[in-house]
Amino acid sequence: MHYCERCADPTVMAPEGDEAVCPVCGERRPARRLPAFVVTGASAAGKTTVLPHLVAELPECVVFDVDWLIGPFRRACSFGEVDWPAFRDAWLAVAHGAAQGGRSAVLLGPFVPAQLADLPALRWQSAVHFAVLDCADEVRRARLEARPAWRERDVDSHLAFAAHLRSTLSPVLRTDGPTPEATARSLAAWVRGLL
Ligand SMILES: [Zn+2]
């Protein structure tokens, strides 16, 4: 994402501290790196509900719902098939952009660490921290069934993904007990503890 402006050929720069360095000519430019945060969760975990409250709780960060880029990616990708690795890489690039202004990005989206491991923009974050939003299976089932018909609702696969997330990542924050405001406060405390 950082290309050298001095080299004649397109040359990808490498991170070194808070700078980007050209491996060919040694050119340097500022490239601040900050931790990025992913608030993951299977469908109906409560990500969209908690979003406005998390925005209010974390003015020092930039909080995004990753779904906002699905529409543009559908238009950009051939046959309307989203290239999901490119989609995730785009969000890491956005997070790096936010870091230039001194703000960490908080991404609400169903990502897992393995999906980010090989992405070019990963090394432009100083770290990526994950938290999981979760609820009981019967609550998730009821939330999914209450959605409009146009929303995808493969309940069994969402339940399996939720089980995978809660067994592999931490912290896990419940959304079927606390209010969305309380969940947002817990998430904000988690972010601040890592900044
Ligand atoms: Zn160069």
Coordinates of N, CA and C and ligand atoms in Angstrom, one line a residue:
M1 N 0.8 -1.2 0.0 CA 0.0 0.0 0.0 C 0.8 1.3 0.0
H2 N 2.1 1.2 0.6 CA 3.0 2.3 0.4 C 4.0 1.9 -0.7
Y3 N 3.9 2.8 -1.7 CA 4.9 2.6 -2.9 C 5.9 3.7 -2.9
C4 N 7.1 3.3 -3.2 CA 8.2 4.3 -3.2 C 8.0 5.3 -4.3
E5 N 8.1 6.6 -4.0 CA 7.9 7.7 -5.0 C 9.3 8.0 -5.7
R6 N 10.4 7.4 -5.3 CA 11.6 7.7 -5.9 C 12.1 6.7 -6.9
C7 N 11.8 5.4 -6.6 CA 12.2 4.3 -7.5 C 11.4 4.4 -8.8
A8 N 12.1 4.1 -9.9 CA 11.5 4.1 -11.2 C 10.4 3.0 -11.4
D9 N 10.7 1.9 -10.8 CA 9.7 0.7 -10.8 C 8.8 0.8 -9.6
P10 N 7.6 0.3 -9.7 CA 6.7 0.3 -8.5 C 7.3 -0.6 -7.5
T11 N 7.7 -0.1 -6.3 CA 8.4 -0.8 -5.3 C 7.6 -0.7 -4.0
V12 N 7.2 -1.8 -3.4 CA 6.4 -1.8 -2.2 C 7.3 -1.5 -1.0
M13 N 7.0 -0.5 -0.2 CA 7.8 -0.2 1.0 C 7.5 -1.1 2.1
A14 N 8.4 -1.1 3.1 CA 8.2 -2.0 4.2 C 8.1 -1.2 5.5
P15 N 7.3 -1.7 6.5 CA 7.2 -0.9 7.8 C 8.5 -1.1 8.6
E16 N 8.9 0.0 9.2 CA 10.0 0.0 10.2 C 9.6 1.1 11.2
G17 N 9.2 0.6 12.4 CA 8.7 1.5 13.4 C 7.5 2.2 12.9
D18 N 7.5 3.5 13.0 CA 6.4 4.3 12.4 C 6.8 5.0 11.1
E19 N 7.6 4.2 10.3 CA 7.9 4.7 9.0 C 7.7 3.6 8.0
A20 N 7.6 4.0 6.7 CA 7.7 3.1 5.6 C 9.0 3.3 4.9
V21 N 9.7 2.2 4.6 CA 11.1 2.3 4.1 C 11.1 1.5 2.8
C22 N 11.7 2.2 1.8 CA 11.9 1.5 0.5 C 13.1 0.5 0.6
P23 N 12.9 -0.8 0.3 CA 14.0 -1.8 0.4 C 15.0 -1.6 -0.7
V24 N 14.7 -0.8 -1.7 CA 15.7 -0.6 -2.8 C 16.5 0.6 -2.6
C25 N 15.9 1.8 -2.4 CA 16.7 3.0 -2.4 C 16.7 3.6 -1.0
G26 N 16.0 3.1 0.0 CA 16.1 3.6 1.3 C 15.2 4.8 1.6
E27 N 14.4 5.2 0.7 CA 13.5 6.3 0.9 C 12.6 6.0 2.1
R28 N 12.3 7.0 2.9 CA 11.5 6.9 4.1 C 10.3 7.8 4.1
R29 N 9.2 7.4 4.7 CA 8.1 8.4 4.8 C 7.3 7.9 6.1
P30 N 6.6 8.9 6.7 CA 5.9 8.6 7.9 C 4.8 7.5 7.6
A31 N 4.7 6.6 8.5 CA 3.6 5.5 8.4 C 3.3 5.0 9.8
R32 N 2.6 5.8 10.5 CA 2.3 5.5 11.9 C 1.5 4.2 12.0
R33 N 1.9 3.4 12.9 CA 1.2 2.1 13.1 C 0.6 2.1 14.5
L34 N -0.7 1.7 14.6 CA -1.4 1.6 15.8 C -2.1 0.2 15.9
P35 N -2.5 -0.2 17.1 CA -3.4 -1.4 17.1 C -4.7 -1.2 16.5
A36 N -5.2 -2.2 15.8 CA -6.6 -2.2 15.2 C -7.4 -3.2 16.1
F37 N -8.7 -3.0 16.1 CA -9.5 -3.8 16.9 C -10.6 -4.4 16.1
V38 N -10.9 -5.7 16.2 CA -12.0 -6.3 15.5 C -13.0 -6.8 16.6
V39 N -14.2 -6.4 16.4 CA -15.3 -6.9 17.2 C -16.1 -7.8 16.4
T40 N -15.8 -9.1 16.6 CA -16.4 -10.1 15.7 C -17.6 -10.8 16.3
G41 N -18.2 -11.7 15.6 CA -19.4 -12.3 16.1 C -20.2 -12.9 14.9
A42 N -20.8 -14.0 15.1 CA -21.7 -14.6 14.1 C -22.9 -13.7 13.9
S43 N -23.6 -14.0 12.8 CA -24.8 -13.2 12.6 C -25.8 -13.2 13.8
A44 N -26.3 -12.0 14.0 CA -27.3 -11.7 15.1 C -26.6 -11.7 16.4
A45 N -25.3 -11.5 16.5 CA -24.6 -11.4 17.8 C -24.9 -10.1 18.4
G46 N -25.3 -9.1 17.6 CA -25.6 -7.8 18.2 C -24.7 -6.7 17.7
K47 N -23.9 -7.0 16.7 CA -22.9 -6.0 16.2 C -23.5 -4.7 15.8
T48 N -24.6 -4.8 15.0 CA -25.2 -3.6 14.4 C -25.9 -2.8 15.6
T49 N -26.4 -3.5 16.5 CA -27.1 -2.8 17.6 C -26.2 -2.1 18.5
V50 N -25.0 -2.6 18.7 CA -24.0 -2.0 19.6 C -23.3 -0.9 18.9
L51 N -23.3 -0.8 17.6 CA -22.5 0.1 16.9 C -22.6 1.6 17.3
P52 N -23.8 2.2 17.3 CA -24.0 3.6 17.7 C -23.5 3.9 19.1
H53 N -23.7 2.9 20.0 CA -23.3 3.1 21.4 C -21.8 3.1 21.5
L54 N -21.1 2.2 20.7 CA -19.7 2.1 20.7 C -19.1 3.4 20.1
V55 N -19.7 3.9 19.1 CA -19.2 5.2 18.5 C -19.2 6.3 19.5
A56 N -20.3 6.3 20.3 CA -20.4 7.3 21.4 C -19.4 7.1 22.5
E57 N -19.1 5.9 22.8 CA -18.2 5.6 23.9 C -16.7 5.8 23.5
L58 N -16.4 5.7 22.2 CA -15.0 5.7 21.8 C -14.7 6.9 20.8
P59 N -14.8 8.1 21.3 CA -14.5 9.2 20.3 C -13.0 9.3 19.9
E60 N -12.2 8.6 20.7 CA -10.7 8.6 20.4 C -10.4 7.6 19.3
C61 N -11.3 6.8 18.9 CA -11.1 5.8 17.9 C -12.0 6.1 16.7
V62 N -11.9 5.3 15.6 CA -12.9 5.4 14.5 C -13.5 4.0 14.4
V63 N -14.8 4.0 14.5 CA -15.6 2.7 14.6 C -16.3 2.5 13.3
F64 N -16.2 1.3 12.7 CA -16.8 1.0 11.5 C -17.6 -0.3 11.6
D65 N -18.7 -0.4 10.8 CA -19.4 -1.6 10.5 C -18.8 -2.1 9.2
V66 N -18.2 -3.2 9.1 CA -17.5 -3.6 7.9 C -18.5 -3.8 6.7
D67 N -19.8 -4.0 7.1 CA -20.8 -4.2 6.0 C -20.9 -3.0 5.1
W68 N -20.5 -1.9 5.5 CA -20.6 -0.7 4.7 C -19.9 -0.7 3.4
L69 N -18.9 -1.6 3.3 CA -18.1 -1.7 2.0 C -18.6 -2.9 1.2
I70 N -19.6 -3.6 1.6 CA -20.1 -4.8 0.8 C -20.7 -4.3 -0.5
G71 N -21.5 -3.2 -0.5 CA -22.1 -2.7 -1.7 C -21.1 -2.2 -2.7
P72 N -20.1 -1.3 -2.3 CA -19.1 -0.9 -3.2 C -18.3 -2.1 -3.8
F73 N -18.0 -3.1 -2.9 CA -17.2 -4.2 -3.4 C -18.0 -5.0 -4.4
R74 N -19.3 -5.2 -4.2 CA -20.1 -5.9 -5.2 C -20.0 -5.2 -6.5
R75 N -20.0 -3.9 -6.5 CA -19.9 -3.2 -7.8 C -18.5 -3.3 -8.4
A76 N -17.5 -3.4 -7.5 CA -16.1 -3.4 -8.0 C -15.7 -4.8 -8.5
C77 N -16.3 -5.8 -8.0 CA -15.8 -7.2 -8.3 C -16.7 -7.7 -9.4
S78 N -16.0 -8.5 -10.3 CA -16.7 -9.0 -11.5 C -17.8 -10.0 -11.1
F79 N -18.9 -9.9 -11.8 CA -20.1 -10.8 -11.6 C -20.7 -10.6 -10.2
G80 N -20.4 -9.5 -9.5 CA -21.0 -9.2 -8.2 C -20.5 -10.1 -7.1
E81 N -19.5 -10.9 -7.4 CA -19.0 -11.8 -6.3 C -17.9 -11.0 -5.5
V82 N -18.1 -10.8 -4.3 CA -17.1 -10.1 -3.5 C -15.9 -10.9 -3.3
D83 N -14.7 -10.3 -3.5 CA -13.4 -10.9 -3.2 C -13.2 -10.7 -1.7
W84 N -13.5 -11.6 -0.9 CA -13.5 -11.4 0.6 C -12.1 -11.1 1.1
P85 N -11.0 -11.8 0.7 CA -9.7 -11.4 1.2 C -9.4 -9.9 0.8
A86 N -9.7 -9.5 -0.4 CA -9.5 -8.1 -0.7 C -10.4 -7.2 0.1
F87 N -11.6 -7.6 0.4 CA -12.5 -6.8 1.3 C -11.9 -6.6 2.6
R88 N -11.3 -7.7 3.2 CA -10.7 -7.6 4.6 C -9.5 -6.7 4.5
D89 N -8.7 -6.9 3.4 CA -7.5 -6.1 3.3 C -7.8 -4.6 3.2
A90 N -8.9 -4.3 2.5 CA -9.3 -2.9 2.4 C -9.6 -2.3 3.7
W91 N -10.2 -3.1 4.6 CA -10.5 -2.6 6.0 C -9.3 -2.4 6.8
L92 N -8.3 -3.3 6.6 CA -7.0 -3.0 7.3 C -6.3 -1.8 6.7
A93 N -6.4 -1.5 5.4 CA -5.9 -0.3 4.9 C -6.6 0.9 5.4
V94 N -7.9 0.8 5.6 CA -8.7 1.9 6.2 C -8.2 2.2 7.6
A95 N -7.9 1.0 8.3 CA -7.4 1.2 9.7 C -6.1 1.9 9.8
H96 N -5.2 1.5 8.8 CA -3.9 2.2 8.7 C -4.1 3.7 8.4
G97 N -5.0 4.0 7.6 CA -5.3 5.4 7.3 C -5.8 6.1 8.5
A98 N -6.6 5.5 9.3 CA -7.1 6.2 10.6 C -5.9 6.4 11.5
A99 N -5.0 5.4 11.5 CA -3.8 5.5 12.4 C -3.0 6.8 12.1
Q100 N -3.0 7.2 10.9 CA -2.2 8.4 10.5 C -2.6 9.6 11.3
G101 N -3.9 9.7 11.6 CA -4.5 10.7 12.4 C -4.4 10.4 13.9
G102 N -3.8 9.3 14.3 CA -3.6 9.0 15.7 C -4.8 8.3 16.3
R103 N -5.7 7.7 15.5 CA -6.9 7.0 16.0 C -6.8 5.6 15.5
S104 N -7.1 4.7 16.5 CA -7.2 3.3 16.1 C -8.6 3.0 15.5
A105 N -8.6 2.1 14.6 CA -9.9 1.7 14.0 C -10.5 0.5 14.8
V106 N -11.8 0.5 15.0 CA -12.5 -0.6 15.6 C -13.5 -1.1 14.5
L107 N -13.3 -2.3 14.1 CA -14.0 -2.9 13.0 C -15.0 -3.9 13.5
L108 N -16.3 -3.6 13.3 CA -17.4 -4.6 13.7 C -17.7 -5.4 12.5
G109 N -17.2 -6.7 12.5 CA -17.5 -7.6 11.4 C -17.0 -9.0 11.7
P110 N -17.6 -10.0 11.0 CA -17.4 -11.4 11.3 C -16.0 -11.9 10.9
F111 N -14.9 -11.3 11.2 CA -13.6 -11.7 10.8 C -13.0 -12.6 11.9
V112 N -12.1 -13.5 11.5 CA -11.3 -14.3 12.4 C -9.8 -14.1 12.1
P113 N -8.9 -14.3 13.1 CA -7.5 -14.0 12.9 C -6.9 -14.7 11.6
A114 N -7.3 -15.9 11.4 CA -6.6 -16.6 10.3 C -7.0 -16.0 8.9
Q115 N -8.1 -15.3 8.8 CA -8.5 -14.6 7.6 C -7.6 -13.4 7.3
L116 N -7.0 -12.9 8.3 CA -6.2 -11.6 8.2 C -4.7 -12.0 8.0
A117 N -4.3 -13.2 8.3 CA -2.9 -13.6 8.5 C -2.0 -13.3 7.3
D118 N -2.6 -13.5 6.1 CA -1.8 -13.3 4.9 C -2.1 -12.0 4.1
L119 N -2.8 -11.1 4.7 CA -3.2 -9.9 4.0 C -2.0 -8.9 4.0
P120 N -1.8 -8.2 2.8 CA -0.7 -7.3 2.8 C -0.8 -6.1 3.8
A121 N -2.0 -5.7 4.1 CA -2.1 -4.5 5.0 C -2.0 -4.9 6.5
L122 N -1.9 -6.2 6.8 CA -1.8 -6.6 8.2 C -0.5 -6.0 8.8
R123 N 0.6 -6.0 8.1 CA 1.8 -5.5 8.7 C 1.8 -4.0 9.0
W124 N 0.8 -3.3 8.5 CA 0.7 -1.9 8.7 C -0.1 -1.6 10.0
Q125 N -0.4 -2.6 10.7 CA -1.0 -2.4 12.1 C 0.0 -2.9 13.1
S126 N 0.1 -2.2 14.3 CA 1.1 -2.7 15.3 C 0.6 -4.0 15.9
A127 N -0.7 -4.2 15.9 CA -1.4 -5.4 16.4 C -2.8 -5.4 16.0
V128 N -3.4 -6.6 15.9 CA -4.9 -6.6 15.8 C -5.4 -7.4 16.9
H129 N -6.3 -6.8 17.7 CA -7.0 -7.5 18.8 C -8.4 -7.9 18.5
F130 N -8.8 -9.0 19.0 CA -10.2 -9.5 18.7 C -11.0 -9.6 20.0
A131 N -12.3 -9.3 19.9 CA -13.3 -9.6 20.9 C -14.5 -10.1 20.2
V132 N -15.2 -11.0 20.9 CA -16.4 -11.7 20.3 C -17.7 -11.1 21.0
L133 N -18.6 -10.8 20.2 CA -20.0 -10.6 20.7 C -20.8 -11.9 20.6
D134 N -21.5 -12.3 21.6 CA -22.1 -13.6 21.6 C -23.4 -13.6 22.4
C135 N -24.3 -14.6 22.1 CA -25.5 -14.7 22.8 C -25.9 -16.2 22.7
A136 N -26.9 -16.6 23.5 CA -27.3 -18.0 23.6 C -27.9 -18.4 22.2
D137 N -27.8 -19.7 21.9 CA -28.2 -20.1 20.6 C -29.7 -19.8 20.4
E138 N -30.5 -20.0 21.4 CA -32.0 -19.8 21.2 C -32.3 -18.3 21.0
V139 N -31.4 -17.4 21.6 CA -31.6 -16.0 21.3 C -31.2 -15.7 19.9
R140 N -30.1 -16.3 19.4 CA -29.6 -16.0 18.1 C -30.7 -16.5 17.1
R141 N -31.2 -17.7 17.3 CA -32.2 -18.3 16.4 C -33.4 -17.3 16.3
A142 N -33.9 -16.8 17.5 CA -35.1 -15.9 17.5 C -34.7 -14.6 16.7
R143 N -33.5 -14.1 17.0 CA -33.1 -12.8 16.3 C -33.1 -13.0 14.8
L144 N -32.5 -14.2 14.3 CA -32.4 -14.5 12.9 C -33.8 -14.6 12.3
E145 N -34.7 -15.3 13.0 CA -36.0 -15.5 12.4 C -36.9 -14.3 12.4
A146 N -36.5 -13.3 13.2 CA -37.2 -12.0 13.2 C -36.8 -11.1 12.1
R147 N -35.7 -11.4 11.4 CA -35.2 -10.6 10.3 C -36.1 -10.6 9.1
P148 N -36.0 -9.6 8.3 CA -36.8 -9.6 7.0 C -36.3 -10.7 6.1
A149 N -37.2 -11.1 5.2 CA -36.9 -12.3 4.4 C -35.7 -12.1 3.5
W150 N -35.3 -10.9 3.1 CA -34.2 -10.7 2.2 C -32.9 -11.0 2.9
R151 N -32.9 -11.0 4.2 CA -31.6 -11.2 4.9 C -31.3 -12.7 4.9
E152 N -30.1 -13.1 4.6 CA -29.6 -14.5 4.6 C -29.8 -15.0 6.0
R153 N -30.3 -16.2 6.2 CA -30.5 -16.8 7.5 C -30.3 -18.3 7.6
D154 N -29.1 -18.7 7.3 CA -28.7 -20.1 7.4 C -28.4 -20.3 8.9
V155 N -29.4 -20.6 9.7 CA -29.3 -20.6 11.1 C -28.2 -21.6 11.6
D156 N -28.2 -22.8 11.1 CA -27.3 -23.8 11.6 C -25.8 -23.4 11.4
S157 N -25.5 -22.8 10.2 CA -24.1 -22.3 10.0 C -23.8 -21.2 10.9
H158 N -24.7 -20.3 11.2 CA -24.4 -19.2 12.1 C -24.2 -19.7 13.5
L159 N -25.0 -20.7 13.9 CA -24.8 -21.3 15.3 C -23.4 -22.0 15.4
A160 N -23.0 -22.7 14.3 CA -21.7 -23.4 14.3 C -20.6 -22.3 14.3
F161 N -20.7 -21.3 13.6 CA -19.7 -20.2 13.6 C -19.6 -19.6 15.0
A162 N -20.7 -19.3 15.6 CA -20.7 -18.8 17.0 C -20.0 -19.7 17.9
A163 N -20.2 -21.0 17.8 CA -19.6 -21.9 18.7 C -18.1 -21.9 18.5
H164 N -17.7 -21.8 17.2 CA -16.2 -21.7 16.9 C -15.6 -20.5 17.5
L165 N -16.3 -19.4 17.4 CA -15.7 -18.1 17.9 C -15.6 -18.1 19.4
R166 N -16.6 -18.6 20.1 CA -16.5 -18.6 21.6 C -15.5 -19.5 22.1
S167 N -15.2 -20.6 21.3 CA -14.2 -21.5 21.8 C -12.8 -21.2 21.5
T168 N -12.6 -20.2 20.5 CA -11.2 -19.9 20.1 C -10.7 -18.5 20.4
L169 N -11.6 -17.6 20.7 CA -11.2 -16.2 20.9 C -11.7 -15.7 22.3
S170 N -11.0 -14.7 22.8 CA -11.5 -14.0 24.0 C -11.0 -12.6 23.9
P171 N -11.6 -11.6 24.6 CA -12.8 -11.9 25.5 C -14.1 -12.1 24.7
V172 N -15.0 -12.8 25.3 CA -16.4 -13.0 24.8 C -17.3 -12.2 25.6
L173 N -18.1 -11.3 24.9 CA -19.0 -10.4 25.6 C -20.4 -10.8 25.2
R174 N -21.3 -11.0 26.2 CA -22.7 -11.4 25.9 C -23.5 -10.2 25.6
T175 N -24.4 -10.4 24.6 CA -25.4 -9.4 24.3 C -26.8 -9.7 24.6
D176 N -27.0 -10.9 25.3 CA -28.4 -11.3 25.6 C -28.7 -11.1 27.1
G177 N -27.8 -10.4 27.8 CA -28.1 -10.0 29.2 C -28.0 -8.5 29.3
P178 N -26.7 -8.0 29.1 CA -26.5 -6.5 29.3 C -27.2 -5.7 28.2
T179 N -27.5 -4.5 28.5 CA -28.0 -3.6 27.4 C -27.0 -3.3 26.4
P180 N -27.3 -2.8 25.2 CA -26.3 -2.4 24.2 C -25.4 -1.4 24.7
E181 N -25.9 -0.4 25.6 CA -25.0 0.6 26.1 C -24.0 0.0 27.0
A182 N -24.4 -1.0 27.8 CA -23.4 -1.7 28.8 C -22.4 -2.5 28.0
T183 N -22.9 -3.1 26.9 CA -21.9 -3.9 26.1 C -20.9 -2.9 25.5
A184 N -21.4 -1.8 25.0 CA -20.5 -0.8 24.4 C -19.5 -0.3 25.4
R185 N -19.9 -0.1 26.6 CA -19.0 0.4 27.7 C -17.9 -0.7 27.9
S186 N -18.3 -2.0 28.0 CA -17.3 -3.0 28.2 C -16.3 -3.1 27.0
L187 N -16.8 -3.0 25.8 CA -15.9 -3.0 24.7 C -15.0 -1.8 24.7
A188 N -15.5 -0.6 25.1 CA -14.6 0.6 25.2 C -13.5 0.4 26.2
A189 N -13.9 -0.2 27.3 CA -12.9 -0.5 28.4 C -11.8 -1.5 27.9
W190 N -12.3 -2.5 27.1 CA -11.3 -3.4 26.5 C -10.4 -2.7 25.6
V191 N -10.9 -1.9 24.7 CA -10.0 -1.1 23.7 C -9.0 -0.3 24.5
R192 N -9.5 0.5 25.5 CA -8.6 1.4 26.2 C -7.5 0.7 26.9
G193 N -7.9 -0.5 27.4 CA -6.9 -1.3 28.1 C -5.7 -1.7 27.2
L194 N -5.9 -1.7 25.9 CA -4.9 -2.2 25.0 C -4.2 -1.1 24.2
L195 N -4.7 0.2 24.4 CA -4.2 1.3 23.7 C -2.9 1.8 24.4
Ligands
ZN1 ZN 12.8 3.4 -3.6

